[in-house]
Coordinates of C-alpha atoms in Angstrom, one line a residue:
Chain F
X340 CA 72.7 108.9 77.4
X341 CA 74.3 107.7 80.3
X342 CA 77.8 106.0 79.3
X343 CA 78.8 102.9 81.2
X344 CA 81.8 104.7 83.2
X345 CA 79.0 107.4 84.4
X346 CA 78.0 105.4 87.7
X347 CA 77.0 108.3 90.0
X348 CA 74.2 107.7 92.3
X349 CA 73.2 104.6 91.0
X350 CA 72.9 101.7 93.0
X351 CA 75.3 99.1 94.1
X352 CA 76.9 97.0 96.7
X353 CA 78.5 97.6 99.9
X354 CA 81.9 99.7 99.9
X355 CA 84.9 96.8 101.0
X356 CA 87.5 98.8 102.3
X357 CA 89.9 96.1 102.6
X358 CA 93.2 97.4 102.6
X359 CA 95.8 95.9 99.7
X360 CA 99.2 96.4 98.2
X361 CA 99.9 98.0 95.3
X362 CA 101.9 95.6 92.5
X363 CA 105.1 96.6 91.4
X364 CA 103.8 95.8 87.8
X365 CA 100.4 98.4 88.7
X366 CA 103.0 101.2 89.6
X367 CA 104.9 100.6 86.5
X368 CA 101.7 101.4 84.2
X369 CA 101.5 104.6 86.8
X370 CA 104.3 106.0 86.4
X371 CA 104.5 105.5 82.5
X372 CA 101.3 106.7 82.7
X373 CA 102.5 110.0 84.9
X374 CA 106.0 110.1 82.5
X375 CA 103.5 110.7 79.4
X376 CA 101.4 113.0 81.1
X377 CA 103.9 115.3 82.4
X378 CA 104.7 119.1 80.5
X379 CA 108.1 118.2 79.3
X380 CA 106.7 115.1 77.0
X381 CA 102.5 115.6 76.7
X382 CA 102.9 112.6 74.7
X383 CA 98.8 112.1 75.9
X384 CA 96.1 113.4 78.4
X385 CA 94.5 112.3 81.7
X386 CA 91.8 113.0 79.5
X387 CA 92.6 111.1 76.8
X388 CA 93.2 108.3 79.5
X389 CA 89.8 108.2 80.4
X390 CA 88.3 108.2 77.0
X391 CA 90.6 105.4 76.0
X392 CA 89.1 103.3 79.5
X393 CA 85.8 104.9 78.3
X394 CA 86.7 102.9 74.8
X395 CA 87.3 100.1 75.9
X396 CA 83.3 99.2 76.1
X397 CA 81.0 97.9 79.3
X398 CA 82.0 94.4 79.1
X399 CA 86.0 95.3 79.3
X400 CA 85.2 97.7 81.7
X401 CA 83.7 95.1 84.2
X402 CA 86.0 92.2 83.6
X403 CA 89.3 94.3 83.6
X404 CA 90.8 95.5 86.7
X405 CA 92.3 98.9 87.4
X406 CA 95.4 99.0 86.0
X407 CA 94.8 96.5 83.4
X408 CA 92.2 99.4 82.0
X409 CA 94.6 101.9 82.0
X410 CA 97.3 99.7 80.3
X411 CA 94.9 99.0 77.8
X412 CA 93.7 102.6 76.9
X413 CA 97.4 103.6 77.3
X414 CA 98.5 101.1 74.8
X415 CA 95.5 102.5 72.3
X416 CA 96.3 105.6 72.6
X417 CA 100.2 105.2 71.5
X418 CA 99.0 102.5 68.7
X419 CA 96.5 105.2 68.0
X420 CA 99.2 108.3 67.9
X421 CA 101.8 106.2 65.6
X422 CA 104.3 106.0 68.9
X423 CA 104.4 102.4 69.1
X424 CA 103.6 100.1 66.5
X425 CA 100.9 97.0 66.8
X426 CA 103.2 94.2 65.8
X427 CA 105.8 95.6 67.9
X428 CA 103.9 95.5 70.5
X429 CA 102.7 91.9 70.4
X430 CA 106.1 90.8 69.2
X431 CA 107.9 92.6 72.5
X432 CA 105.2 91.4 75.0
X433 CA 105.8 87.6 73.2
X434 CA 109.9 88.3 73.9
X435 CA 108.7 89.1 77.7
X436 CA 106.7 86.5 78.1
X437 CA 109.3 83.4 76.9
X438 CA 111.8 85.4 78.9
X439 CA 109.7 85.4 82.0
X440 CA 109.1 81.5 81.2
X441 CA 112.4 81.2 80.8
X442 CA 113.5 82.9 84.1
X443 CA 111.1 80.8 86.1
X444 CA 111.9 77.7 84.6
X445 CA 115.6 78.5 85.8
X446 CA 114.3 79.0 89.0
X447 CA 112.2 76.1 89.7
X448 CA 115.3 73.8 88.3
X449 CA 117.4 75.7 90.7
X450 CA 115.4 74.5 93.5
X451 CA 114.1 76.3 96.5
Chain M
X864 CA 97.4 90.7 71.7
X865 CA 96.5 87.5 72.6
X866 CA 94.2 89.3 75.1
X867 CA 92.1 86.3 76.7
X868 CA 92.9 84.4 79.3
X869 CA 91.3 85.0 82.6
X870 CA 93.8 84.3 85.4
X871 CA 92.5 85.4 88.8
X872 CA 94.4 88.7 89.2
X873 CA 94.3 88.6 93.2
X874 CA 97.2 87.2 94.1
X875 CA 98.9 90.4 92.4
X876 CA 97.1 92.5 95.4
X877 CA 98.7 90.5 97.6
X878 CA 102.0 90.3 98.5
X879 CA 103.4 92.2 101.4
X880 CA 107.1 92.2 99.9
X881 CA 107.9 92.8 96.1
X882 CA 107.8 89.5 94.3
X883 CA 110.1 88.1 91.5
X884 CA 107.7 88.3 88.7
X885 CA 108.8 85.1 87.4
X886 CA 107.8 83.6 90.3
X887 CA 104.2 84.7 90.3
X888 CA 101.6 83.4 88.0
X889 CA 101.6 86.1 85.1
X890 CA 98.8 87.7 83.1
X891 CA 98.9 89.6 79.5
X892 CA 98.4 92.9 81.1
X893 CA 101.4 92.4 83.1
X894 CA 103.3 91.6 80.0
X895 CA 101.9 94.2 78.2
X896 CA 102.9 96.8 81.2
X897 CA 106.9 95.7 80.8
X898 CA 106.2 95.2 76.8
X899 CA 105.2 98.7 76.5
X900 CA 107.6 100.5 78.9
X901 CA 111.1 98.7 77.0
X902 CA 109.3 100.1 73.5
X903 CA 108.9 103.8 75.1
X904 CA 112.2 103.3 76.5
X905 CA 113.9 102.5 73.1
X906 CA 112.1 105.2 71.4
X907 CA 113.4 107.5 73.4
X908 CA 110.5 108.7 74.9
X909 CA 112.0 108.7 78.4
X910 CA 114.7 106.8 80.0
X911 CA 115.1 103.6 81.9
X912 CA 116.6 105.9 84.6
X913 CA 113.3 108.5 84.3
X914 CA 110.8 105.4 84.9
X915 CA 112.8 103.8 87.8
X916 CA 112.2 107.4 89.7
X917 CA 108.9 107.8 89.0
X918 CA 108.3 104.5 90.8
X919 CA 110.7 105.4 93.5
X920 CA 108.6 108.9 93.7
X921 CA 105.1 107.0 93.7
X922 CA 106.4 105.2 96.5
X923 CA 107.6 107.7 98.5
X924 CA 104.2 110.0 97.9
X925 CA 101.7 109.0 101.0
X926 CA 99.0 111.0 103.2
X927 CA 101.9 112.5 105.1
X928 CA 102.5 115.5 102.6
X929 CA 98.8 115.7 103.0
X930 CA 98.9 116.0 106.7
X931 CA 101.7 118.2 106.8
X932 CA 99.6 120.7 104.9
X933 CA 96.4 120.2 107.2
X934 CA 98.8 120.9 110.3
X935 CA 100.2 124.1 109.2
X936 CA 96.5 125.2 108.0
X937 CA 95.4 124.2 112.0
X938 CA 98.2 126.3 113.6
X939 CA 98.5 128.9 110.4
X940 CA 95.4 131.5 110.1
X941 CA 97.1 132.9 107.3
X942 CA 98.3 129.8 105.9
X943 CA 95.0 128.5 106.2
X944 CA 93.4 131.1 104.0
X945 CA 95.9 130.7 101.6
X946 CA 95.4 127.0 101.8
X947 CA 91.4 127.7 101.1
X948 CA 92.2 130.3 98.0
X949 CA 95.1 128.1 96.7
X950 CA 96.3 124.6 97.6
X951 CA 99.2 124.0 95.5
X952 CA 100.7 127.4 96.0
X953 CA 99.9 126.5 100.1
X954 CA 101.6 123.3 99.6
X955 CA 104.4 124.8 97.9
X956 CA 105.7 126.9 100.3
X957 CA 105.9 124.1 102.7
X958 CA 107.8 122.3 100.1
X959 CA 105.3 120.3 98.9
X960 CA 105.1 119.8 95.5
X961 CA 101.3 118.9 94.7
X962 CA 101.3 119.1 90.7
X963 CA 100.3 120.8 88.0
X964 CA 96.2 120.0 88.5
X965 CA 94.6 122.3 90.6
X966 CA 93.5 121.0 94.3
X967 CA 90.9 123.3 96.1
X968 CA 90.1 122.4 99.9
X969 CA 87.1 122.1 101.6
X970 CA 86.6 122.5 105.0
X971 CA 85.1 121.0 107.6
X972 CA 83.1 123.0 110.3
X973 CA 81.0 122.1 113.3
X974 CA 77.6 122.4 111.0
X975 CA 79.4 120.6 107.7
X976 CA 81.3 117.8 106.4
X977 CA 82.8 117.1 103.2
X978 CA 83.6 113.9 101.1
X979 CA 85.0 113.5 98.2
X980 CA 85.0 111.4 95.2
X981 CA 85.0 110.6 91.1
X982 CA 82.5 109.2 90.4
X983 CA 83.4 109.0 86.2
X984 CA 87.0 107.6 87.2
X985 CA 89.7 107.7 90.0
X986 CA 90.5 111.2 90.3
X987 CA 92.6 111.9 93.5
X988 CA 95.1 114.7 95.1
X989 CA 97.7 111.9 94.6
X990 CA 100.6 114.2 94.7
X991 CA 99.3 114.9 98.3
X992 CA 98.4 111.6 100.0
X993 CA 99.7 108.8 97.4
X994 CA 97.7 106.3 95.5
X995 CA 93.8 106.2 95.7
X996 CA 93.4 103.0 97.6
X997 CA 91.1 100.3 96.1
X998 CA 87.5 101.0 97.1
X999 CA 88.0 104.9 96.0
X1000 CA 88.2 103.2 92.7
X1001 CA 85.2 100.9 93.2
X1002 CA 81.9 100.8 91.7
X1003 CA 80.1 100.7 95.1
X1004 CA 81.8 104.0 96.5
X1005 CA 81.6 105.9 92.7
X1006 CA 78.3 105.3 92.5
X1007 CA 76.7 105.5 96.0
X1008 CA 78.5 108.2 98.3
X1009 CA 76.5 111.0 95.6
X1010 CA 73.5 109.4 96.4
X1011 CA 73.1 108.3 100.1
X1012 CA 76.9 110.1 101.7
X1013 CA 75.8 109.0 105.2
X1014 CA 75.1 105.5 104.7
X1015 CA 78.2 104.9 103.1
X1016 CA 80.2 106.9 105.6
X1017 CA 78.8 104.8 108.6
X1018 CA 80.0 101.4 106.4
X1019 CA 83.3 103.4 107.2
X1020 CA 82.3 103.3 110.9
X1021 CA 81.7 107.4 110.5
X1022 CA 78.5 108.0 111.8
X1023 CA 77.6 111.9 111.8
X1024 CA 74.8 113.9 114.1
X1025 CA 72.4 114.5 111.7
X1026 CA 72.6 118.3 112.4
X1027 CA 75.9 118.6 110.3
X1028 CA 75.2 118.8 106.7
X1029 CA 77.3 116.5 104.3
X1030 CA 78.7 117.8 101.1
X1031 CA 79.9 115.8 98.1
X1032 CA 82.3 117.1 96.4
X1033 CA 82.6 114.9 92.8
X1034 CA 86.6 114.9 91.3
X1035 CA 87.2 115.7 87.4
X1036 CA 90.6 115.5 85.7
X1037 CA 91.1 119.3 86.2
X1038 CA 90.1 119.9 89.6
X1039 CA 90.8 117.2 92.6
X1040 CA 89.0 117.9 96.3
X1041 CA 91.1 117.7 99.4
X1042 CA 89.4 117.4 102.9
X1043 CA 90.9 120.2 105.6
X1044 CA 89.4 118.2 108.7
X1045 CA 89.0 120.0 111.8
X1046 CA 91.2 120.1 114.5
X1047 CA 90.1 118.0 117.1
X1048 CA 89.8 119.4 120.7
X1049 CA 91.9 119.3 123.3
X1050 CA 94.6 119.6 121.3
X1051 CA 96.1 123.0 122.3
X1052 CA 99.1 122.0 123.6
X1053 CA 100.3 119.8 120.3
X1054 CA 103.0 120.9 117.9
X1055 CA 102.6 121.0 113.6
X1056 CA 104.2 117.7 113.5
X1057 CA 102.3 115.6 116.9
X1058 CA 99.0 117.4 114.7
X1059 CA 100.5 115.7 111.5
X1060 CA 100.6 112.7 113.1
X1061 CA 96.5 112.7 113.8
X1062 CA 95.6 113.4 110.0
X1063 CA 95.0 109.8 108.6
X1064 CA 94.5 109.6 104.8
X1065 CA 90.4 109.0 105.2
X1066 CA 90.1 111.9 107.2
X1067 CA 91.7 113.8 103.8
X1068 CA 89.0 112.1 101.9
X1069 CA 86.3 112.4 104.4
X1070 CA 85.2 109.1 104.8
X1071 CA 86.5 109.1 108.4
X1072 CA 86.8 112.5 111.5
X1073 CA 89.5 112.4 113.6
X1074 CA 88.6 111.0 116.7
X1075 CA 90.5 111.5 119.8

């Protein structure tokens, strides 16, 4: 059976080649993504990056961007391998965000 | 995870400079990008310092190395064929470093033109020409440039006599395509590095020819 990542040669809309910038946060999940790959750490796979996108299911697959897939199958895959734990993870991104609330807040009361 | 919330991600396209982050509307996946990067960092898995180069390294990666390669093939018979049997070792002894993933060429010729793709994912020769840009990663290319090559290439304005054959050339994690374009005509008289300067990234990918 076809899987929902296998789109070759079926049909679809018109290629928009609009140009755009890469985020600062999209290279981040790059190069963690390129720090776990490489031969001194093989902490996971290319491979393994693919099936965790793969994972993810059709409707994900549509409704997430790029690199919001590959964060996502990246964090799997070290919940999955015992690197990083679940709670920790949802506690730390918690700490970011009232930090990054915080730090805007701040900056808005600072004023233009 | 609180996982849910749709923001509308474009603004994060965007910007032309680096934003604050904490000036920009922010989404989960954002926060999970800088959540999971402190863990790995406290773990030990790699350094602050290691993840601040890597970004500095994707940023300096673009389809110059590429074209640097594609010049010396033009002017270099024997680089050429070593280019054709080899990539990475080519691209090494340039001082190119093109990774650990093999990268074969394919050629252009008068009577063919190659194009390549993924269509299961995003596979790229990044090391060579720098990040995929956003419509090699689109549904619309993945799924249609297998199936009908030349109407796709003339939505890039590349429209080809229909003598020359085209030839697909589909990406996997183990083996990534790089376009060797030919050299355009009348260019005799050019050094590597004015040649460089004609190889665009969608040449590299074959959606494009050089056109001079």
């Amino acid at each position: 059976m076809r899987r929902h990542h296998d789109m070759g040669g079926l049909p679809a809309g018109p290629v928009d080649s609009t140009p755009h910038d890469v985020a600062p946060w999209e290279k981040r999940v790059d190069a963690i993504l390129r720090l776990l790959i490489d031969s001194k750490r093989r902490v996971m796979t290319v491979d393994e990056l693919r099936r965790g996108i793969e994972d993810l299911g059709p409707d994900a697959y549509d409704r997430l961007d790029y690199y919001q897939r590959w964060i996502s199958s990246i964090s799997n895959i070290l919940i999955e391998r015992g690197v990083i734990g679940m709670d920790d993870l949802g506690r730390r991104m918690a700490e970011v965000e009232a930090r990054w609330l915080e730090a805007g807040r701040k900056r808005r009361e600072a004023g233009p | 995870m609180s996982g849910d919330h749709d923001h509308d991600h474009d603004h994060a396209h965007s910007h032309p400079h680096r934003p604050d982050i904490e000036d920009s509307d922010f989404d989960d996946y954002q926060l999970m990008a800088e959540a999971v990067g402190e863990l790995l960092i406290e773990k030990g898995i790699f350094a602050a310092e290691d993840l601040r180069r890597t970004i500095e390294a994707i940023d300096a990666i673009g389809p110059a190395q590429g074209a640097r390669v594609v010049a010396r093939a033009w002017v270099d018979p024997g680089f050429r064929a070593r280019m054709l049997a080899d990539v990475n070792a080519a691209a090494a002894e340039i001082g190119i470093d093109a990774g650990p993933i093999p990268i074969r060429a394919v050629a252009n010729t008068p009577g063919l033109h190659n194009v390549i793709v993924c269509t299961l994912c995003s596979c790229y020769p990044r090391l060579l020409i720098g990040l995929p840009p956003d419509w090699y990663k689109s549904r619309a290319y993945r799924s249609r440039v297998v199936r009908e090559p030349r109407v796709v290439l003339a939505e890039f304005g590349t429209v080809l006599p229909e003598d020359v054959a085209v030839q697909v050339h589909d990406s996997t994690a183990d083996l990534r395509y790089l376009v060797l374009p030919m050299r355009p005509r009348g260019t005799e008289g050019m050094d590597e590095e004015a040649l460089a300067r004609l190889v665009a990234r969608d040449c590299m990918i074959g959606v494009a020819v050089i056109d001079r």
